[in-house]
Amino acid sequence: MDILITHGGLARTRSMHVRPAQLWLILSALVVAMLLLSGTVYHFVFLKAVRDGWPVVSQIVGPVVGRDAVQRERYTRENLDAMAQKVGELQAKLLKLEAVGERVAGLAGIKPEELRALDDAGKAPASSTPLPAAAGGRGGPFVPAQGQPGEQISQLMSQLDNQADRSGDVFVLVESRLLTKRLEMVMVPSMAPVDGAVGSGFGFRIDPFNRRAALHTGLDFPAPIGTPIHAAAGGRVIEAEQDGAYGLALQIDHGNGLVTRYGHTSQILVQPGDVVRRGQQVALVGSTGRSTGPHLHFEVLLGGVPQDPAKFLARGESLDAAERASAAVTPAVRRRKSR
């Protein structure tokens, strides 16, 4: 393409040759420049004219800009309404979790007064969003209230935060209470020290040596020499030595006046002062002392008075159930607190 440029009647005519590629490049640059210019004029002139109420210009451009603003506002409101509905559904799920927490708290022995004290301690000031009532059933479809959607979502999020904190506190209290009960039960001799059937029980019997009636102060577990003996509960070893008729005997203090004695052993595997756990191997079956054959003589003493060990061993099943319940609740609380 040739472009002729002339100036005046006597001026010399100039010729400029433009290639097609150069022409397209020039046209593209012009289009981009016009787009940038129009965008600049729209944002810095037309919008300012509408905001400031410029005469004539604001009346011409106002309807166009208004339509765009209405569309943006409608889009924002629709998204906020959808978010508010989702937050409401989460709130309903959290309320269900809160009800489950209260039932589990009741099973753990937590009194309603303690939960009410927890609510009173966590109440928000009067100027903030109040906590929803914890008592009674609740439900129904979620219907957003009229007002600013952003303000509604802020209120709902505040309620969810308060409810989540309360539920977390309830589960921590439940975990603490279950752990306390578990520790109390672990310190009670409720595990059979030797696997096998019981020979002589607690109570009066015919003495095997002099054939006279006498009180048998424990349980006899017949077993071969060397059979492992396990601690019936956690505690501290207070005696591990020869003890007259008991032969080589072991005593473990479990606190609160509870002591277990393991008599006629062939070998003791712990020393006085050692802390042992429930089920730990502490000795081996033998036939030392006043014994007619290899067996374990197991006693439970409360305040120094012999008790029937069978009553304590019967609690073994309840202890195992408590351990399973505690193991099931503890991971749930940890997940909640890690959020």
mmCIF file of C-alpha atoms in Angstrom:
data_model
loop_
_atom_site.group_PDB
_atom_site.id
_atom_site.type_symbol
_atom_site.label_atom_id
_atom_site.label_comp_id
_atom_site.label_asym_id
_atom_site.label_seq_id
_atom_site.Cartn_x
_atom_site.Cartn_y
_atom_site.Cartn_z
ATOM 1 C CA MET A 1 0.000 0.000 0.000
ATOM 2 C CA ASP A 2 1.305 3.461 -1.000
ATOM 3 C CA ILE A 3 0.336 6.587 0.898
ATOM 4 C CA LEU A 4 0.817 10.027 -0.803
ATOM 5 C CA ILE A 5 1.362 13.039 1.453
ATOM 6 C CA THR A 6 1.122 16.555 -0.044
ATOM 7 C CA HIS A 7 1.259 20.036 1.525
ATOM 8 C CA GLY A 8 0.292 23.183 -0.326
ATOM 9 C CA GLY A 9 0.172 23.750 -4.028
ATOM 10 C CA LEU A 10 3.895 24.028 -4.662
ATOM 11 C CA ALA A 11 5.057 21.544 -2.106
ATOM 12 C CA ARG A 12 6.607 18.319 -3.187
ATOM 13 C CA THR A 13 4.442 15.202 -2.854
ATOM 14 C CA ARG A 14 5.870 12.502 -0.646
ATOM 15 C CA SER A 15 5.165 8.814 -1.013
ATOM 16 C CA MET A 16 5.111 6.259 1.871
ATOM 17 C CA HIS A 17 4.961 2.546 1.269
ATOM 18 C CA VAL A 18 3.206 0.500 4.016
ATOM 19 C CA ARG A 19 3.277 -3.280 4.008
ATOM 20 C CA PRO A 20 0.166 -5.310 4.988
ATOM 21 C CA ALA A 21 1.824 -6.583 8.162
ATOM 22 C CA GLN A 22 2.699 -3.056 9.223
ATOM 23 C CA LEU A 23 -0.850 -1.936 8.499
ATOM 24 C CA TRP A 24 -2.350 -4.684 10.701
ATOM 25 C CA LEU A 25 0.092 -3.830 13.452
ATOM 26 C CA ILE A 26 -0.893 -0.159 13.320
ATOM 27 C CA LEU A 27 -4.592 -1.010 13.356
ATOM 28 C CA SER A 28 -4.149 -3.375 16.310
ATOM 29 C CA ALA A 29 -2.277 -0.723 18.242
ATOM 30 C CA LEU A 30 -5.045 1.742 17.558
ATOM 31 C CA VAL A 31 -7.717 -0.709 18.762
ATOM 32 C CA VAL A 32 -5.812 -1.421 21.975
ATOM 33 C CA ALA A 33 -5.283 2.275 22.563
ATOM 34 C CA MET A 34 -8.999 2.946 22.056
ATOM 35 C CA LEU A 35 -9.944 0.182 24.494
ATOM 36 C CA LEU A 36 -7.584 1.518 27.125
ATOM 37 C CA LEU A 37 -8.832 5.020 26.566
ATOM 38 C CA SER A 38 -12.488 3.946 26.816
ATOM 39 C CA GLY A 39 -11.846 2.001 30.007
ATOM 40 C CA THR A 40 -10.024 4.942 31.512
ATOM 41 C CA VAL A 41 -12.804 7.316 30.541
ATOM 42 C CA TYR A 42 -15.444 4.924 31.954
ATOM 43 C CA HIS A 43 -13.786 4.377 35.312
ATOM 44 C CA PHE A 44 -12.326 7.802 35.943
ATOM 45 C CA VAL A 45 -14.872 10.013 34.222
ATOM 46 C CA PHE A 46 -18.249 8.304 33.906
ATOM 47 C CA LEU A 47 -18.236 6.631 37.326
ATOM 48 C CA LYS A 48 -17.036 9.822 38.974
ATOM 49 C CA ALA A 49 -19.718 11.748 37.138
ATOM 50 C CA VAL A 50 -22.411 9.406 38.465
ATOM 51 C CA ARG A 51 -21.058 9.480 42.037
ATOM 52 C CA ASP A 52 -20.617 13.265 42.108
ATOM 53 C CA GLY A 53 -23.800 14.020 40.162
ATOM 54 C CA TRP A 54 -22.233 15.946 37.292
ATOM 55 C CA PRO A 55 -24.890 17.675 35.198
ATOM 56 C CA VAL A 56 -25.781 16.183 31.793
ATOM 57 C CA VAL A 57 -23.030 13.536 31.940
ATOM 58 C CA SER A 58 -24.464 11.808 35.015
ATOM 59 C CA GLN A 59 -27.950 11.822 33.463
ATOM 60 C CA ILE A 60 -26.674 10.164 30.288
ATOM 61 C CA VAL A 61 -24.305 7.607 31.819
ATOM 62 C CA GLY A 62 -26.224 7.003 35.058
ATOM 63 C CA PRO A 63 -28.709 4.378 33.777
ATOM 64 C CA VAL A 64 -25.924 2.277 32.193
ATOM 65 C CA VAL A 65 -23.718 2.361 35.282
ATOM 66 C CA GLY A 66 -26.749 1.739 37.510
ATOM 67 C CA ARG A 67 -27.666 -1.427 35.656
ATOM 68 C CA ASP A 68 -24.130 -2.785 36.120
ATOM 69 C CA ALA A 69 -24.188 -1.969 39.827
ATOM 70 C CA VAL A 70 -27.583 -3.650 40.274
ATOM 71 C CA GLN A 71 -26.347 -6.785 38.540
ATOM 72 C CA ARG A 72 -23.227 -6.902 40.730
ATOM 73 C CA GLU A 73 -25.284 -6.352 43.876
ATOM 74 C CA ARG A 74 -27.730 -9.104 42.904
ATOM 75 C CA TYR A 75 -24.876 -11.524 42.207
ATOM 76 C CA THR A 76 -23.252 -10.690 45.556
ATOM 77 C CA ARG A 77 -26.528 -11.075 47.433
ATOM 78 C CA GLU A 78 -27.263 -14.460 45.834
ATOM 79 C CA ASN A 79 -23.826 -15.742 46.845
ATOM 80 C CA LEU A 80 -24.184 -14.397 50.372
ATOM 81 C CA ASP A 81 -27.617 -15.993 50.693
ATOM 82 C CA ALA A 82 -26.177 -19.348 49.591
ATOM 83 C CA MET A 83 -23.356 -18.992 52.122
ATOM 84 C CA ALA A 84 -25.843 -18.098 54.852
ATOM 85 C CA GLN A 85 -27.870 -21.211 54.071
ATOM 86 C CA LYS A 86 -24.758 -23.394 54.279
ATOM 87 C CA VAL A 87 -23.790 -21.798 57.588
ATOM 88 C CA GLY A 88 -27.313 -22.471 58.871
ATOM 89 C CA GLU A 89 -27.011 -26.149 57.909
ATOM 90 C CA LEU A 90 -23.663 -26.348 59.726
ATOM 91 C CA GLN A 91 -25.306 -24.762 62.743
ATOM 92 C CA ALA A 92 -27.991 -27.459 62.761
ATOM 93 C CA LYS A 93 -25.333 -30.196 62.594
ATOM 94 C CA LEU A 94 -23.404 -28.574 65.433
ATOM 95 C CA LEU A 95 -26.554 -28.491 67.545
ATOM 96 C CA LYS A 96 -26.939 -32.249 67.004
ATOM 97 C CA LEU A 97 -23.317 -32.739 68.056
ATOM 98 C CA GLU A 98 -23.978 -30.609 71.126
ATOM 99 C CA ALA A 99 -26.935 -32.835 72.073
ATOM 100 C CA VAL A 100 -24.746 -35.943 71.672
ATOM 101 C CA GLY A 101 -22.112 -34.320 73.874
ATOM 102 C CA GLU A 102 -24.659 -33.711 76.620
ATOM 103 C CA ARG A 103 -25.827 -37.333 76.495
ATOM 104 C CA VAL A 104 -22.236 -38.605 76.646
ATOM 105 C CA ALA A 105 -21.580 -36.216 79.529
ATOM 106 C CA GLY A 106 -24.499 -37.783 81.397
ATOM 107 C CA LEU A 107 -23.049 -41.248 80.816
ATOM 108 C CA ALA A 108 -19.704 -40.027 82.133
ATOM 109 C CA GLY A 109 -21.373 -38.898 85.360
ATOM 110 C CA ILE A 110 -21.276 -35.152 84.691
ATOM 111 C CA LYS A 111 -24.207 -33.465 86.411
ATOM 112 C CA PRO A 112 -26.447 -30.952 84.582
ATOM 113 C CA GLU A 113 -25.358 -28.312 87.110
ATOM 114 C CA GLU A 114 -21.795 -28.578 85.810
ATOM 115 C CA LEU A 115 -22.953 -27.997 82.234
ATOM 116 C CA ARG A 116 -25.036 -25.030 83.332
ATOM 117 C CA ALA A 117 -21.990 -23.633 85.102
ATOM 118 C CA LEU A 118 -20.063 -24.069 81.860
ATOM 119 C CA ASP A 119 -22.743 -22.104 79.977
ATOM 120 C CA ASP A 120 -22.760 -19.339 82.603
ATOM 121 C CA ALA A 121 -18.974 -19.048 82.448
ATOM 122 C CA GLY A 122 -19.019 -18.818 78.645
ATOM 123 C CA LYS A 123 -21.861 -16.337 78.204
ATOM 124 C CA ALA A 124 -21.056 -13.462 75.895
ATOM 125 C CA PRO A 125 -21.488 -9.813 76.908
ATOM 126 C CA ALA A 126 -24.872 -8.204 76.313
ATOM 127 C CA SER A 127 -23.578 -6.243 73.334
ATOM 128 C CA SER A 128 -22.586 -9.358 71.375
ATOM 129 C CA THR A 129 -24.628 -12.128 69.819
ATOM 130 C CA PRO A 130 -26.212 -14.265 72.585
ATOM 131 C CA LEU A 131 -25.668 -18.001 72.778
ATOM 132 C CA PRO A 132 -28.645 -20.135 71.694
ATOM 133 C CA ALA A 133 -30.481 -21.933 74.489
ATOM 134 C CA ALA A 134 -28.994 -25.389 75.115
ATOM 135 C CA ALA A 135 -32.098 -26.992 76.640
ATOM 136 C CA GLY A 136 -35.059 -28.368 74.686
ATOM 137 C CA GLY A 137 -35.472 -29.593 71.125
ATOM 138 C CA ARG A 138 -34.842 -27.362 68.146
ATOM 139 C CA GLY A 139 -35.177 -27.663 64.391
ATOM 140 C CA GLY A 140 -37.158 -26.569 61.346
ATOM 141 C CA PRO A 141 -36.137 -25.269 57.909
ATOM 142 C CA PHE A 142 -33.578 -22.514 57.606
ATOM 143 C CA VAL A 143 -35.223 -19.203 56.593
ATOM 144 C CA PRO A 144 -32.754 -16.288 56.422
ATOM 145 C CA ALA A 145 -33.911 -13.137 58.195
ATOM 146 C CA GLN A 146 -34.315 -9.918 56.288
ATOM 147 C CA GLY A 147 -31.391 -7.551 56.459
ATOM 148 C CA GLN A 148 -27.840 -7.258 55.234
ATOM 149 C CA PRO A 149 -26.577 -10.711 54.139
ATOM 150 C CA GLY A 150 -23.049 -9.950 55.294
ATOM 151 C CA GLU A 151 -24.321 -9.048 58.754
ATOM 152 C CA GLN A 152 -26.400 -12.257 58.923
ATOM 153 C CA ILE A 153 -23.396 -14.403 58.043
ATOM 154 C CA SER A 154 -21.270 -12.585 60.626
ATOM 155 C CA GLN A 155 -23.870 -13.304 63.317
ATOM 156 C CA LEU A 156 -24.189 -16.944 62.306
ATOM 157 C CA MET A 157 -20.429 -17.410 62.267
ATOM 158 C CA SER A 158 -20.239 -15.888 65.758
ATOM 159 C CA GLN A 159 -22.894 -18.335 66.967
ATOM 160 C CA LEU A 160 -21.078 -21.266 65.376
ATOM 161 C CA ASP A 161 -17.836 -20.215 67.031
ATOM 162 C CA ASN A 162 -19.505 -20.018 70.445
ATOM 163 C CA GLN A 163 -21.240 -23.375 69.981
ATOM 164 C CA ALA A 164 -18.022 -25.030 68.807
ATOM 165 C CA ASP A 165 -16.152 -23.701 71.848
ATOM 166 C CA ARG A 166 -18.879 -24.985 74.186
ATOM 167 C CA SER A 167 -18.964 -28.429 72.556
ATOM 168 C CA GLY A 168 -15.187 -28.631 72.756
ATOM 169 C CA ASP A 169 -15.250 -27.745 76.456
ATOM 170 C CA VAL A 170 -17.943 -30.359 77.113
ATOM 171 C CA PHE A 171 -15.938 -33.096 75.406
ATOM 172 C CA VAL A 172 -12.759 -32.090 77.247
ATOM 173 C CA LEU A 173 -14.689 -32.327 80.531
ATOM 174 C CA VAL A 174 -16.064 -35.739 79.502
ATOM 175 C CA GLU A 175 -12.573 -36.945 78.589
ATOM 176 C CA SER A 176 -11.208 -35.749 81.933
ATOM 177 C CA ARG A 177 -14.005 -37.438 83.875
ATOM 178 C CA LEU A 178 -13.636 -40.735 81.981
ATOM 179 C CA LEU A 179 -9.874 -40.647 82.477
ATOM 180 C CA THR A 180 -10.348 -40.085 86.208
ATOM 181 C CA LYS A 181 -12.741 -43.033 86.444
ATOM 182 C CA ARG A 182 -10.414 -45.182 84.385
ATOM 183 C CA LEU A 183 -7.474 -44.371 86.665
ATOM 184 C CA GLU A 184 -9.572 -45.134 89.725
ATOM 185 C CA MET A 185 -10.572 -48.509 88.297
ATOM 186 C CA VAL A 186 -7.037 -49.317 87.150
ATOM 187 C CA MET A 187 -5.852 -48.847 90.737
ATOM 188 C CA VAL A 188 -8.420 -51.407 91.984
ATOM 189 C CA PRO A 189 -7.276 -55.077 91.830
ATOM 190 C CA SER A 190 -9.665 -56.375 89.198
ATOM 191 C CA MET A 191 -7.446 -58.574 87.019
ATOM 192 C CA ALA A 192 -6.783 -62.238 87.802
ATOM 193 C CA PRO A 193 -3.061 -62.526 88.581
ATOM 194 C CA VAL A 194 -2.800 -66.018 87.039
ATOM 195 C CA ASP A 195 -4.680 -67.534 84.118
ATOM 196 C CA GLY A 196 -6.665 -70.535 85.249
ATOM 197 C CA ALA A 197 -9.346 -71.747 87.615
ATOM 198 C CA VAL A 198 -9.472 -70.955 91.319
ATOM 199 C CA GLY A 199 -8.698 -73.768 93.759
ATOM 200 C CA SER A 200 -9.532 -72.778 97.335
ATOM 201 C CA GLY A 201 -11.751 -69.737 97.706
ATOM 202 C CA PHE A 202 -12.042 -67.073 100.385
ATOM 203 C CA GLY A 203 -13.682 -68.173 103.645
ATOM 204 C CA PHE A 204 -13.614 -71.018 106.138
ATOM 205 C CA ARG A 205 -12.166 -74.384 105.024
ATOM 206 C CA ILE A 206 -10.426 -77.461 106.425
ATOM 207 C CA ASP A 207 -6.747 -76.638 106.836
ATOM 208 C CA PRO A 208 -4.684 -79.006 104.639
ATOM 209 C CA PHE A 209 -2.029 -79.461 107.339
ATOM 210 C CA ASN A 210 -3.858 -79.967 110.660
ATOM 211 C CA ARG A 211 -7.317 -80.794 109.232
ATOM 212 C CA ARG A 212 -9.034 -78.168 111.392
ATOM 213 C CA ALA A 213 -11.465 -75.450 110.306
ATOM 214 C CA ALA A 214 -9.644 -72.210 109.540
ATOM 215 C CA LEU A 215 -10.187 -68.971 107.632
ATOM 216 C CA HIS A 216 -8.614 -68.884 104.206
ATOM 217 C CA THR A 217 -7.849 -65.188 103.625
ATOM 218 C CA GLY A 218 -7.425 -65.267 99.855
ATOM 219 C CA LEU A 219 -7.748 -67.232 96.620
ATOM 220 C CA ASP A 220 -5.506 -70.102 95.544
ATOM 221 C CA PHE A 221 -4.577 -70.382 91.840
ATOM 222 C CA PRO A 222 -3.025 -73.827 91.172
ATOM 223 C CA ALA A 223 -0.377 -73.573 88.419
ATOM 224 C CA PRO A 224 2.969 -75.136 87.494
ATOM 225 C CA ILE A 225 6.130 -73.686 88.990
ATOM 226 C CA GLY A 226 7.369 -70.776 86.875
ATOM 227 C CA THR A 227 3.932 -69.704 85.670
ATOM 228 C CA PRO A 228 3.897 -65.867 85.269
ATOM 229 C CA ILE A 229 2.103 -63.849 87.947
ATOM 230 C CA HIS A 230 0.657 -60.491 86.857
ATOM 231 C CA ALA A 231 -0.191 -57.444 88.953
ATOM 232 C CA ALA A 232 -3.947 -57.308 89.548
ATOM 233 C CA ALA A 233 -3.792 -53.486 89.449
ATOM 234 C CA GLY A 234 -1.321 -50.667 89.142
ATOM 235 C CA GLY A 235 0.544 -49.614 92.248
ATOM 236 C CA ARG A 236 3.855 -49.472 94.142
ATOM 237 C CA VAL A 237 5.774 -52.462 95.466
ATOM 238 C CA ILE A 238 6.099 -52.253 99.261
ATOM 239 C CA GLU A 239 7.428 -55.738 100.086
ATOM 240 C CA ALA A 240 9.317 -58.442 98.185
ATOM 241 C CA GLU A 241 10.857 -60.916 100.618
ATOM 242 C CA GLN A 242 10.355 -64.043 102.731
ATOM 243 C CA ASP A 243 7.201 -63.601 104.842
ATOM 244 C CA GLY A 244 6.759 -66.583 107.156
ATOM 245 C CA ALA A 245 3.932 -68.889 106.067
ATOM 246 C CA TYR A 246 3.518 -66.946 102.822
ATOM 247 C CA GLY A 247 7.038 -67.958 101.767
ATOM 248 C CA LEU A 248 8.577 -65.666 99.179
ATOM 249 C CA ALA A 249 5.839 -63.037 99.045
ATOM 250 C CA LEU A 250 5.166 -59.790 97.228
ATOM 251 C CA GLN A 251 2.945 -56.903 98.350
ATOM 252 C CA ILE A 252 1.726 -54.034 96.138
ATOM 253 C CA ASP A 253 0.116 -50.867 97.501
ATOM 254 C CA HIS A 254 -2.662 -49.486 95.253
ATOM 255 C CA GLY A 255 -3.563 -46.457 97.355
ATOM 256 C CA ASN A 256 -6.644 -45.698 99.454
ATOM 257 C CA GLY A 257 -5.657 -48.487 101.837
ATOM 258 C CA LEU A 258 -5.800 -51.230 99.169
ATOM 259 C CA VAL A 259 -2.946 -53.777 99.170
ATOM 260 C CA THR A 260 -2.552 -57.047 97.273
ATOM 261 C CA ARG A 261 -0.358 -59.930 98.443
ATOM 262 C CA TYR A 262 1.103 -62.668 96.226
ATOM 263 C CA GLY A 263 2.374 -65.619 98.276
ATOM 264 C CA HIS A 264 4.357 -68.850 97.770
ATOM 265 C CA THR A 265 6.185 -67.457 94.702
ATOM 266 C CA SER A 266 9.363 -69.038 93.394
ATOM 267 C CA GLN A 267 10.847 -65.763 92.132
ATOM 268 C CA ILE A 268 9.985 -62.065 92.423
ATOM 269 C CA LEU A 269 10.771 -59.907 89.393
ATOM 270 C CA VAL A 270 10.365 -56.468 91.000
ATOM 271 C CA GLN A 271 11.849 -54.640 93.961
ATOM 272 C CA PRO A 272 10.381 -52.516 96.773
ATOM 273 C CA GLY A 273 9.719 -48.994 95.527
ATOM 274 C CA ASP A 274 9.053 -50.066 91.927
ATOM 275 C CA VAL A 275 5.894 -48.731 90.296
ATOM 276 C CA VAL A 276 4.048 -51.457 88.389
ATOM 277 C CA ARG A 277 1.157 -51.252 85.957
ATOM 278 C CA ARG A 278 -1.935 -53.427 85.742
ATOM 279 C CA GLY A 279 -1.101 -56.724 84.003
ATOM 280 C CA GLN A 280 2.676 -56.383 84.416
ATOM 281 C CA GLN A 281 4.536 -59.620 85.175
ATOM 282 C CA VAL A 282 5.830 -59.311 88.747
ATOM 283 C CA ALA A 283 6.637 -62.842 89.936
ATOM 284 C CA LEU A 284 6.578 -66.583 89.150
ATOM 285 C CA VAL A 285 4.435 -69.283 90.724
ATOM 286 C CA GLY A 286 6.183 -71.474 93.302
ATOM 287 C CA SER A 287 5.575 -73.530 96.442
ATOM 288 C CA THR A 288 7.563 -71.696 99.107
ATOM 289 C CA GLY A 289 6.402 -71.275 102.693
ATOM 290 C CA ARG A 290 3.432 -73.193 104.144
ATOM 291 C CA SER A 291 2.287 -74.832 100.927
ATOM 292 C CA THR A 292 1.304 -78.313 99.807
ATOM 293 C CA GLY A 293 2.152 -77.750 96.132
ATOM 294 C CA PRO A 294 2.802 -75.131 93.451
ATOM 295 C CA HIS A 295 0.140 -72.420 93.438
ATOM 296 C CA LEU A 296 -0.369 -68.689 93.989
ATOM 297 C CA HIS A 297 -2.018 -67.463 97.185
ATOM 298 C CA PHE A 298 -3.626 -64.102 96.279
ATOM 299 C CA GLU A 299 -4.982 -61.717 98.917
ATOM 300 C CA VAL A 300 -6.675 -58.303 98.848
ATOM 301 C CA LEU A 301 -6.425 -56.242 102.022
ATOM 302 C CA LEU A 302 -8.349 -53.051 102.762
ATOM 303 C CA GLY A 303 -6.926 -51.167 105.730
ATOM 304 C CA GLY A 304 -5.051 -54.353 106.661
ATOM 305 C CA VAL A 305 -8.259 -56.432 106.760
ATOM 306 C CA PRO A 306 -8.506 -59.340 104.278
ATOM 307 C CA GLN A 307 -11.303 -59.009 101.709
ATOM 308 C CA ASP A 308 -12.775 -61.532 99.290
ATOM 309 C CA PRO A 309 -10.662 -61.081 96.119
ATOM 310 C CA ALA A 310 -13.453 -62.554 93.982
ATOM 311 C CA LYS A 311 -15.549 -59.412 94.517
ATOM 312 C CA PHE A 312 -12.744 -57.292 93.073
ATOM 313 C CA LEU A 313 -11.933 -59.628 90.201
ATOM 314 C CA ALA A 314 -15.574 -59.485 89.121
ATOM 315 C CA ARG A 315 -15.017 -55.806 88.253
ATOM 316 C CA GLY A 316 -12.585 -56.768 85.522
ATOM 317 C CA GLU A 317 -15.301 -56.774 82.856
ATOM 318 C CA SER A 318 -16.540 -53.301 83.822
ATOM 319 C CA LEU A 319 -12.958 -52.030 83.737
ATOM 320 C CA ASP A 320 -12.453 -53.340 80.200
ATOM 321 C CA ALA A 321 -15.735 -51.697 79.126
ATOM 322 C CA ALA A 322 -14.608 -48.377 80.619
ATOM 323 C CA GLU A 323 -11.295 -48.595 78.788
ATOM 324 C CA ARG A 324 -13.085 -49.195 75.473
ATOM 325 C CA ALA A 325 -15.427 -46.238 76.100
ATOM 326 C CA SER A 326 -12.538 -43.944 76.958
ATOM 327 C CA ALA A 327 -10.604 -45.053 73.883
ATOM 328 C CA ALA A 328 -13.647 -44.288 71.708
ATOM 329 C CA VAL A 329 -14.284 -40.786 73.118
ATOM 330 C CA THR A 330 -10.690 -39.542 73.334
ATOM 331 C CA PRO A 331 -9.955 -39.442 69.531
ATOM 332 C CA ALA A 332 -13.209 -37.519 68.934
ATOM 333 C CA VAL A 333 -12.191 -34.781 71.361
ATOM 334 C CA ARG A 334 -8.725 -34.498 69.929
ATOM 335 C CA ARG A 335 -10.063 -34.049 66.405
ATOM 336 C CA ARG A 336 -12.363 -31.331 67.628
ATOM 337 C CA LYS A 337 -9.624 -29.473 69.480
ATOM 338 C CA SER A 338 -7.269 -29.647 66.515
ATOM 339 C CA ARG A 339 -9.519 -27.673 64.341
#
